[in-house]
mmCIF file of C-alpha atoms in Angstrom:
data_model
loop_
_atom_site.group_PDB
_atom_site.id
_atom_site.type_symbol
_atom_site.label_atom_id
_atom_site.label_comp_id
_atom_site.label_asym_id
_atom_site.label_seq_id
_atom_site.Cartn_x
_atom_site.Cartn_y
_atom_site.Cartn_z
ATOM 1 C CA UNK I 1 65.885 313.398 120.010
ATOM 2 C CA UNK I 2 67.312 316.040 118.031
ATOM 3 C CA UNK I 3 65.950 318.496 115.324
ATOM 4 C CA UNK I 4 68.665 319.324 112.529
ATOM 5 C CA UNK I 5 68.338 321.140 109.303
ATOM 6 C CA UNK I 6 69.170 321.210 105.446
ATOM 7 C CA UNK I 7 69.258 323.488 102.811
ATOM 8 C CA UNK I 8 70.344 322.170 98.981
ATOM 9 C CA UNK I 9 69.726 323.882 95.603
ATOM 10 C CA UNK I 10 68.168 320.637 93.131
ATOM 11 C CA UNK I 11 65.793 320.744 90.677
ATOM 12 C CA UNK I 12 65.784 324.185 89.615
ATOM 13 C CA UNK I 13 64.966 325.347 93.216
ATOM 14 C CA UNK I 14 65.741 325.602 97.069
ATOM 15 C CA UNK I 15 65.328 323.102 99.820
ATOM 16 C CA UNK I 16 64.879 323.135 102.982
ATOM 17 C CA UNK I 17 64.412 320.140 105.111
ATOM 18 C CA UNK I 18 64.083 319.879 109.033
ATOM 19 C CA UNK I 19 63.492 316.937 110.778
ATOM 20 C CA UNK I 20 63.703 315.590 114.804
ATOM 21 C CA UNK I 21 65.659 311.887 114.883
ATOM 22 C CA UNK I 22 68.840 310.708 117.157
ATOM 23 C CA UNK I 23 71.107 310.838 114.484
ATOM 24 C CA UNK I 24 69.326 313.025 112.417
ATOM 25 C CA UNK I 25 72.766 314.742 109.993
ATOM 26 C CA UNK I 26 73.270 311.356 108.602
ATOM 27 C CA UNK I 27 69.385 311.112 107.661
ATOM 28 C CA UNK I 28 69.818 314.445 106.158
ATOM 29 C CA UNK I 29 72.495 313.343 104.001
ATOM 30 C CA UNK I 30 70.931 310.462 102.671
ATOM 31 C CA UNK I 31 67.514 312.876 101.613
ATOM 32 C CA UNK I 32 70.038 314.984 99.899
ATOM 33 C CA UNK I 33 71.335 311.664 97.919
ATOM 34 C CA UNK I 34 67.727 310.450 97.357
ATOM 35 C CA UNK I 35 67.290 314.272 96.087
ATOM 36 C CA UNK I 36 70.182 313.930 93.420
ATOM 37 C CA UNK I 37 68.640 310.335 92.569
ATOM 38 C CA UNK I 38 64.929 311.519 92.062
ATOM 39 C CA UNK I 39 66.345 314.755 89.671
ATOM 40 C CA UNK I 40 68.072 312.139 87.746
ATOM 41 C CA UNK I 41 64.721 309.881 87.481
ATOM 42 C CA UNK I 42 62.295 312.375 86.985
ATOM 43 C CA UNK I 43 64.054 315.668 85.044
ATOM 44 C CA UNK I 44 62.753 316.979 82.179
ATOM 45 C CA UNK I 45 66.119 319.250 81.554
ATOM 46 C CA UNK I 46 68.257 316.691 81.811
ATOM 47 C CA UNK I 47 69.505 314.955 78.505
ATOM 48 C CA UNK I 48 70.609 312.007 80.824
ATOM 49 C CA UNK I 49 67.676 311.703 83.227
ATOM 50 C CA UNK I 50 65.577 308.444 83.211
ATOM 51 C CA UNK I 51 62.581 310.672 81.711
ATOM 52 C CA UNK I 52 64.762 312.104 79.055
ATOM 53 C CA UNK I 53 65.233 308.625 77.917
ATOM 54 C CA UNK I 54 61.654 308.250 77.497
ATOM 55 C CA UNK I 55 61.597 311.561 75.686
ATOM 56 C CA UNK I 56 64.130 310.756 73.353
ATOM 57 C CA UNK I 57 63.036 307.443 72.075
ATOM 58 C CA UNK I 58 59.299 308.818 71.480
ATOM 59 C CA UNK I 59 58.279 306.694 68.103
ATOM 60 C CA UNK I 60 60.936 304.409 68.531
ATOM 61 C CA UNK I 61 60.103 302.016 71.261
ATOM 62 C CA UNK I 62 59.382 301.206 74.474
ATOM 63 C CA UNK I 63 61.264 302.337 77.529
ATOM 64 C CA UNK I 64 61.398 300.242 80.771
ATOM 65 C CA UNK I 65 61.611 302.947 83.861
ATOM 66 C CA UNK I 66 61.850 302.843 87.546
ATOM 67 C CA UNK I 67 58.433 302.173 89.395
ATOM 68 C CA UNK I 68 58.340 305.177 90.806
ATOM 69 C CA UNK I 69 58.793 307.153 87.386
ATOM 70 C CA UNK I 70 56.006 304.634 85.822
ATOM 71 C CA UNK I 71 53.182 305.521 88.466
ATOM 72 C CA UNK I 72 53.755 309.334 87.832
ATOM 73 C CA UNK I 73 53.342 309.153 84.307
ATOM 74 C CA UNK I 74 50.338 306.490 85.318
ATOM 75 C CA UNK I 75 48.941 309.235 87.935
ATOM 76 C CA UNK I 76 50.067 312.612 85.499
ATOM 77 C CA UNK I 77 48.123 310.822 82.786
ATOM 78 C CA UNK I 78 44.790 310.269 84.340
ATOM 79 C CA UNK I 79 44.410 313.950 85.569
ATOM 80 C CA UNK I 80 45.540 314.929 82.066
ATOM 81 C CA UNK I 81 42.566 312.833 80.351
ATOM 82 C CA UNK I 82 39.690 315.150 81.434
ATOM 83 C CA UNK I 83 38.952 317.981 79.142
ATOM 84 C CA UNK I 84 38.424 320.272 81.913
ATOM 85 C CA UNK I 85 41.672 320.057 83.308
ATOM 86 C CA UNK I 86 44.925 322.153 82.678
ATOM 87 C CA UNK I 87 46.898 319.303 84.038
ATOM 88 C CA UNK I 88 48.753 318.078 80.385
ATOM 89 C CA UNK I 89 52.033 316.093 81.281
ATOM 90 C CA UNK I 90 52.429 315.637 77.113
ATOM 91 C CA UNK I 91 53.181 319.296 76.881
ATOM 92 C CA UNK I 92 56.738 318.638 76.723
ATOM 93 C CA UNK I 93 56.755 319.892 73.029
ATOM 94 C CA UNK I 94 55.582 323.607 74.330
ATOM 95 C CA UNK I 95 57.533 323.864 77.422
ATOM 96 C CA UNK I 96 60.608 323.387 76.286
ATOM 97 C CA UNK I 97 59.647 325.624 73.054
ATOM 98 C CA UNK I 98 58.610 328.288 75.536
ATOM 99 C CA UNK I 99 61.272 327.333 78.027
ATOM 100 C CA UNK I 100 60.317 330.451 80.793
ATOM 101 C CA UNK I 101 62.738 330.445 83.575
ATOM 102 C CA UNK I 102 65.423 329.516 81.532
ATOM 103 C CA UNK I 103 68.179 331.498 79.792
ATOM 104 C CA UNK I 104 66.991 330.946 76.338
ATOM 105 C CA UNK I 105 63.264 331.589 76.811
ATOM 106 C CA UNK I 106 61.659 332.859 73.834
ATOM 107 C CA UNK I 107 57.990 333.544 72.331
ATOM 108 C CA UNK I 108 57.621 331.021 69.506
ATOM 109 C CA UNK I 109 55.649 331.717 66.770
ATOM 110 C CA UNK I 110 52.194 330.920 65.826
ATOM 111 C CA UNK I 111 53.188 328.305 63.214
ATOM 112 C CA UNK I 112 55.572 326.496 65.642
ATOM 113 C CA UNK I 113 52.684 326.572 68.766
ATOM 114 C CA UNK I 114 49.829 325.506 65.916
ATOM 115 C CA UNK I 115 52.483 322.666 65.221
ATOM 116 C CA UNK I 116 53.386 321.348 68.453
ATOM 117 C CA UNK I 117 49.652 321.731 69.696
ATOM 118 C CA UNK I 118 48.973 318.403 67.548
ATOM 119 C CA UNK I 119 51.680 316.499 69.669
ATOM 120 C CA UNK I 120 50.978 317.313 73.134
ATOM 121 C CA UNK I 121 47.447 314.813 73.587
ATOM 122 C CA UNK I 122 47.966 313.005 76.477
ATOM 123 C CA UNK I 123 46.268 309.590 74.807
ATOM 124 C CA UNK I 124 49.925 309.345 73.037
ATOM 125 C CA UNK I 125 51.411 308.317 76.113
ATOM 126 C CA UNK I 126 51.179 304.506 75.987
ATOM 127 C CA UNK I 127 51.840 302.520 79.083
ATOM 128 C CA UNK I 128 52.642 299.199 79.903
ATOM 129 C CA UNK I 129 51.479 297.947 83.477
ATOM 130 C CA UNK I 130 53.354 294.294 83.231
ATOM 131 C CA UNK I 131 57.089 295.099 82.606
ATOM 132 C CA UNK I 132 56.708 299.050 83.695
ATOM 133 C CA UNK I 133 57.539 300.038 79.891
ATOM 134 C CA UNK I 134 56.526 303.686 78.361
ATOM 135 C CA UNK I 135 56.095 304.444 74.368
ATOM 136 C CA UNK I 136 55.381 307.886 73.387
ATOM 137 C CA UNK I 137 54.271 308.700 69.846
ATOM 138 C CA UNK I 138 56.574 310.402 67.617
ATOM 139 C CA UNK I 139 56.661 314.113 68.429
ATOM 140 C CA UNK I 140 55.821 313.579 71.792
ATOM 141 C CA UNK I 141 57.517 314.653 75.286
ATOM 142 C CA UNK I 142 56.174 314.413 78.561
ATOM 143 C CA UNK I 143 57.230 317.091 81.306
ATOM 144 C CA UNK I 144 56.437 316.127 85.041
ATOM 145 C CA UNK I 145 57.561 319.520 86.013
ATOM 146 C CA UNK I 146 53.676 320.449 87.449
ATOM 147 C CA UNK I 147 54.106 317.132 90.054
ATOM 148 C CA UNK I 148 57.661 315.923 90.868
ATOM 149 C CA UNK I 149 58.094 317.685 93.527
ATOM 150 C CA UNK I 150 55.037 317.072 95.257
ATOM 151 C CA UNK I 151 55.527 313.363 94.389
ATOM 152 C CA UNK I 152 59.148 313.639 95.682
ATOM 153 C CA UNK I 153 58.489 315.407 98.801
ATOM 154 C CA UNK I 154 55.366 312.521 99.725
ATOM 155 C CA UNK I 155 58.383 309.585 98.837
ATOM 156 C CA UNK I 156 60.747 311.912 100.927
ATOM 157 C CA UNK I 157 58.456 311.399 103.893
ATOM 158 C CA UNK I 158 57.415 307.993 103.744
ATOM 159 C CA UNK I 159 60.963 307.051 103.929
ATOM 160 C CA UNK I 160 61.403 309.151 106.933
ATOM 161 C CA UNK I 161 58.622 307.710 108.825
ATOM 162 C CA UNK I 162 60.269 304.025 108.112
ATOM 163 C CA UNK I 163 63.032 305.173 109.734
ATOM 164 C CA UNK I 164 61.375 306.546 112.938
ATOM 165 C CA UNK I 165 61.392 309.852 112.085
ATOM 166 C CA UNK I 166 58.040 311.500 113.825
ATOM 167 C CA UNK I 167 58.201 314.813 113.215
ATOM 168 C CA UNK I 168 59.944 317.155 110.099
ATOM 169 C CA UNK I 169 58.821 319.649 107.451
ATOM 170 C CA UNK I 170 60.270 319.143 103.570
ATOM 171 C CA UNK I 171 59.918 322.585 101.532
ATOM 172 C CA UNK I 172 60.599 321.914 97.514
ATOM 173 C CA UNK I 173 60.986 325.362 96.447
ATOM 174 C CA UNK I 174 57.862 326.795 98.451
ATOM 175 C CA UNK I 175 55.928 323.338 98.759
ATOM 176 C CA UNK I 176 55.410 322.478 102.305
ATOM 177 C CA UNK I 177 54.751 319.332 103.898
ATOM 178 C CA UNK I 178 54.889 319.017 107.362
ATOM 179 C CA UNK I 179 54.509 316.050 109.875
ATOM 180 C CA UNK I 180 54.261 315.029 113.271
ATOM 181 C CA UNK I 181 55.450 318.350 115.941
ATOM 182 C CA UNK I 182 56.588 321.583 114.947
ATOM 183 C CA UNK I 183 60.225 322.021 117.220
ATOM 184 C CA UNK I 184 60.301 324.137 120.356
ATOM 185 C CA UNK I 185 56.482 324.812 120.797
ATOM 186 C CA UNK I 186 53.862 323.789 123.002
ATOM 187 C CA UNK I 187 51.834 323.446 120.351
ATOM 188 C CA UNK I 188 51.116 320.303 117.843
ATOM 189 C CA UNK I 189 50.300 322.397 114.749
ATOM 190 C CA UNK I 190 52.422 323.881 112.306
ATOM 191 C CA UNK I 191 52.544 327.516 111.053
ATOM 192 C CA UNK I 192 52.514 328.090 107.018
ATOM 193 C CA UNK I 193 51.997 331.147 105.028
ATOM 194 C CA UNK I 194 50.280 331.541 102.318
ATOM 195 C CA UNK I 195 52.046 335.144 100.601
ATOM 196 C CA UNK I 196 50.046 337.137 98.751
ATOM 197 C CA UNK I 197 51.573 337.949 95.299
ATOM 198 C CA UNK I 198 52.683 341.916 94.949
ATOM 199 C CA UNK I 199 49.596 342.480 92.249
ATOM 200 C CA UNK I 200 47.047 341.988 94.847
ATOM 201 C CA UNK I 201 45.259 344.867 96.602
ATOM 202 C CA UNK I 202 45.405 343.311 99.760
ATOM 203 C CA UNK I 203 49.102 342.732 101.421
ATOM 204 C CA UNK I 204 47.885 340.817 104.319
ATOM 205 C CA UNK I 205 48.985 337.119 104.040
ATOM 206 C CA UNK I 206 47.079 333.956 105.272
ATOM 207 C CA UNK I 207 48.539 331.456 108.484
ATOM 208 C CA UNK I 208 47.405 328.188 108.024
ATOM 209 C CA UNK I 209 47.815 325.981 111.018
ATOM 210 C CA UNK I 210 48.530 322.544 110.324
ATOM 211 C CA UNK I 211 49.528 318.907 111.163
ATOM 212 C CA UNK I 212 50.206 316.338 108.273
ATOM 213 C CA UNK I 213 49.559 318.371 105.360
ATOM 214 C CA UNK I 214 51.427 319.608 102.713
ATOM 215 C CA UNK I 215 50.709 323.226 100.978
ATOM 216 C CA UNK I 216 51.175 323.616 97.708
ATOM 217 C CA UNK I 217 50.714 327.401 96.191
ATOM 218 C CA UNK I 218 51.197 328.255 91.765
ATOM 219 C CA UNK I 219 50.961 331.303 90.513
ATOM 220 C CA UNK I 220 51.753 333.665 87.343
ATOM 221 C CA UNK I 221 54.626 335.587 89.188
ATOM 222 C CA UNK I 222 56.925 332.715 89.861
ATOM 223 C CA UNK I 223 58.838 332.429 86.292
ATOM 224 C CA UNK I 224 57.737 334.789 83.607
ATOM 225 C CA UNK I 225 59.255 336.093 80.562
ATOM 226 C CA UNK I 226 59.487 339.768 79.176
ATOM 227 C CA UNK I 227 59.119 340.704 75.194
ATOM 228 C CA UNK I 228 58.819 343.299 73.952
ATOM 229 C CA UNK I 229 56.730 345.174 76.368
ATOM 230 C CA UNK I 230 54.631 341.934 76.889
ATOM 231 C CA UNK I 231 55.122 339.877 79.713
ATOM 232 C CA UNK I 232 54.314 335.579 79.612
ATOM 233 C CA UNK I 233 54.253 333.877 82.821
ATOM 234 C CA UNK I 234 55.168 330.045 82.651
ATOM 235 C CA UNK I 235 52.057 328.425 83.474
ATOM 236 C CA UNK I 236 51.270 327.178 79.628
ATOM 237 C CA UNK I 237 47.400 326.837 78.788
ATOM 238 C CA UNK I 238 46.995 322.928 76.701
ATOM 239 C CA UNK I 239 44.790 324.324 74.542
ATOM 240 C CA UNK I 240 45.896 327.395 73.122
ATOM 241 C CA UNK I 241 49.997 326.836 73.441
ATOM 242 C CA UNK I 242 50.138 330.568 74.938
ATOM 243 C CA UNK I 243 50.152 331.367 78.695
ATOM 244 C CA UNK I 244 46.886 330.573 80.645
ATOM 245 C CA UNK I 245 44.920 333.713 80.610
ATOM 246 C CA UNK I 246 43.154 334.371 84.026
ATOM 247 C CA UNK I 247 42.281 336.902 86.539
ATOM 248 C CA UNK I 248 43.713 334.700 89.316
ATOM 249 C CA UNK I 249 47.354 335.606 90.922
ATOM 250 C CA UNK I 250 47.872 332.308 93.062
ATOM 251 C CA UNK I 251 45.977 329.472 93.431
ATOM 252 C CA UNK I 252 47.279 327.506 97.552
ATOM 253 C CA UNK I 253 45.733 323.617 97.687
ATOM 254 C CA UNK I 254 45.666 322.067 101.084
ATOM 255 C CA UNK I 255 45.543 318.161 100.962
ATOM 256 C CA UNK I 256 47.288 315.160 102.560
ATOM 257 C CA UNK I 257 49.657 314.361 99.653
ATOM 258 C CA UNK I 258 51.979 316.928 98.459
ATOM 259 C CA UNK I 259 51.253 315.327 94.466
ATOM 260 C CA UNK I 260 47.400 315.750 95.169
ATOM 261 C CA UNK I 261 48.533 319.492 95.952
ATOM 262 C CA UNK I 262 50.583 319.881 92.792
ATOM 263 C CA UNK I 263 47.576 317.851 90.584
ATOM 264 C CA UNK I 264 44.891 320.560 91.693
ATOM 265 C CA UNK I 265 46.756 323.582 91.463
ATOM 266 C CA UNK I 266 47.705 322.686 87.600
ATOM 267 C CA UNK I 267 44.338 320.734 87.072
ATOM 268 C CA UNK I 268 42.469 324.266 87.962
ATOM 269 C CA UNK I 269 44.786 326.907 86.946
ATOM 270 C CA UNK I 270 43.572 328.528 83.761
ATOM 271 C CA UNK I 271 40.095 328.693 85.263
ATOM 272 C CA UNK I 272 37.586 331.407 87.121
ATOM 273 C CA UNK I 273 38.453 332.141 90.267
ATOM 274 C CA UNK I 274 34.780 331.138 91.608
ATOM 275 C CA UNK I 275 34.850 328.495 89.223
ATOM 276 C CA UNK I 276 37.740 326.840 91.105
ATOM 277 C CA UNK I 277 36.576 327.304 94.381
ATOM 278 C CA UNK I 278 33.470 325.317 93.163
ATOM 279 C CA UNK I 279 35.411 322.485 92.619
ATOM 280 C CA UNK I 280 37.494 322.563 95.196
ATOM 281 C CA UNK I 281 34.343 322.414 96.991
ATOM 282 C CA UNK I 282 33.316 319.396 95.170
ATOM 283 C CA UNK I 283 36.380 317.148 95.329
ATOM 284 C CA UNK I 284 36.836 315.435 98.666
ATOM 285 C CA UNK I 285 40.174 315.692 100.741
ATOM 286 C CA UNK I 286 41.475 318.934 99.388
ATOM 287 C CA UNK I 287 40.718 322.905 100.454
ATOM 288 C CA UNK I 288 42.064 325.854 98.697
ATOM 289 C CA UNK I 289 42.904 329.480 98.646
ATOM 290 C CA UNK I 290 42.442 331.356 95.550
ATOM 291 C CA UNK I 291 43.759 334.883 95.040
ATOM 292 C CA UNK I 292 42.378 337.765 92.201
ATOM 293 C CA UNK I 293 44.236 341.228 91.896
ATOM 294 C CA UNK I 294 41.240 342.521 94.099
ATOM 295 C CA UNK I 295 39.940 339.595 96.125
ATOM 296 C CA UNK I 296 40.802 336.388 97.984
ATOM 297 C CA UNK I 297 38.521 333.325 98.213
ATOM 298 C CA UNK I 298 38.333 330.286 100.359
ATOM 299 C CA UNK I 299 36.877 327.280 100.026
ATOM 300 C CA UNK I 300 34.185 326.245 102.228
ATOM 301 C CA UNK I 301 36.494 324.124 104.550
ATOM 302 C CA UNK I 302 39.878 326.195 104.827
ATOM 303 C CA UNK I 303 38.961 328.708 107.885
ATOM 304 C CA UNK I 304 39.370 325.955 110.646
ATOM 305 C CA UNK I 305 42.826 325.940 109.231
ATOM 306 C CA UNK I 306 42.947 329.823 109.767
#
């Protein structure tokens, strides 16, 4: 068995994939095809991706997609329900109004966000279970930007492991999921670090050690967007249109499914810090790390990752 490694730029982001097979350069290869396939499914920025589609005929009629597009938007749209959560896959409209990251990123005004804050309720997604169909409302969008790549990187491995692959890590752009053994080491855990962002106090960064896990960290210094003096960071808040306003720097979710990572860190950003270590604490198969300007906090089951 061999270990072999990747790195492509897709989706707006590095990757880096590493796994252990006989022949494992053509296995490579055919992740970095799948990668170009899934960018063309799930893309938001794309005026020819299979979401785009859906996007584009909002009010018109119904688009059949691909099954694995369909159980996204299912999945996107049942953590968007709850009025707790932050998680909104209809906020297509303000994203792209926003559009931080990109070259043409702007502040739009208060007329425009007041406006588009009427067409981002999740409830006008409609779906259609028996032929896989989606019908947005006019006005709508939806942007899976807060999950693909979780979702991708969980697909990525399943189809590794049908192919006998045992061991590998996948890393979309800084979220990590690992399985099976870490190469070279007489050890069966894997070594991830959490960073801490520059804002915080403390500098010292955390080392989880884990096996079949992904790690999935958001926070407000990843994309941001500078005006005149001000500075917006990209995480949008659902209810206001305007960046989430919190005291936390990075919110890191430990889980078995890279998605479930990306769901929780979008679900809970915008809230207290203590607030969402409380619910980390109450929702079963994830653990977190949540980082303030002047403290760090873990939930109850992260330090025998530590």
């Amino acid at each position: 068995m061999v270990w072999s490694k990747e790195q492509v730029r897709l989706m707006g982001t590095v990757i880096d994939m590493m796994i252990e097979h006989e022949e494992p350069i053509i296995l490579l290869h055919n992740c970095v095809e799948k990668l170009r396939s899934y960018e063309k499914r799930f893309s938001a920025n794309s005026q020819t991706s299979e979401l785009m589609a859906v996007n584009l005929q909002a009010g018109q009629k119904n688009i059949k997609v691909h099954s694995d597009l369909f159980e996204l938007i299912k999945l996107g749209k049942e953590h968007s329900l709850p009025i707790e959560s932050y998680l909104n896959i209809a906020i297509g409209p303000l994203t792209q109004a926003w559009h931080i990251g990109f070259e043409d990123a702007q502040v739009p005004s208060q007329t425009e966000i007041a406006s588009l804050l009427k067409t981002i309720d999740p409830k006008r997604i409609h779906l259609n279970e028996l032929d896989k169909s989606v019908f947005l409302e006019k006005g709508s969008s939806i942007d899976l930007g807060a999950l693909a790549k979780g979702y991708i990187a969980d697909l990525m491995v399943a189809d590794l492991k049908r192919k006998q692959v045992t061991s590998g890590i996948i890393n979309l752009g800084g979220n990590v999921l690992v399985f099976g053994n870490p190469p070279n080491e007489n050890r069966d855990e894997w070594y991830i670090e959490v960073q801490v962002p520059e804002q915080a106090q403390s500098k010292e960064p955390f080392l989880l050690k884990v096996r079949d896990k992904s790690v999935v960290t958001s926070g407000v210094y990843e994309r941001v967007l500078t005006k005149d003096g001000q500075i917006y960071h990209h995480i949008i808040n659902p209810n206001t249109g305007y960046p989430v306003e919190t005291d936390v720097l990075s919110l890191t979710i430990l889980s078995d499914k890279s998605v479930e990572g990306e769901i929780w860190t979008t679900r809970l950003f915008g809230k207290k810090a203590e607030e969402m270590i409380k619910e980390i604490n109450h929702t079963k198969g994830i653990e977190g790390i949540v980082i303030t300007k002047t403290m760090s906090y873990l939930s109850a089951g992260i330090k025998k990752y530590l």
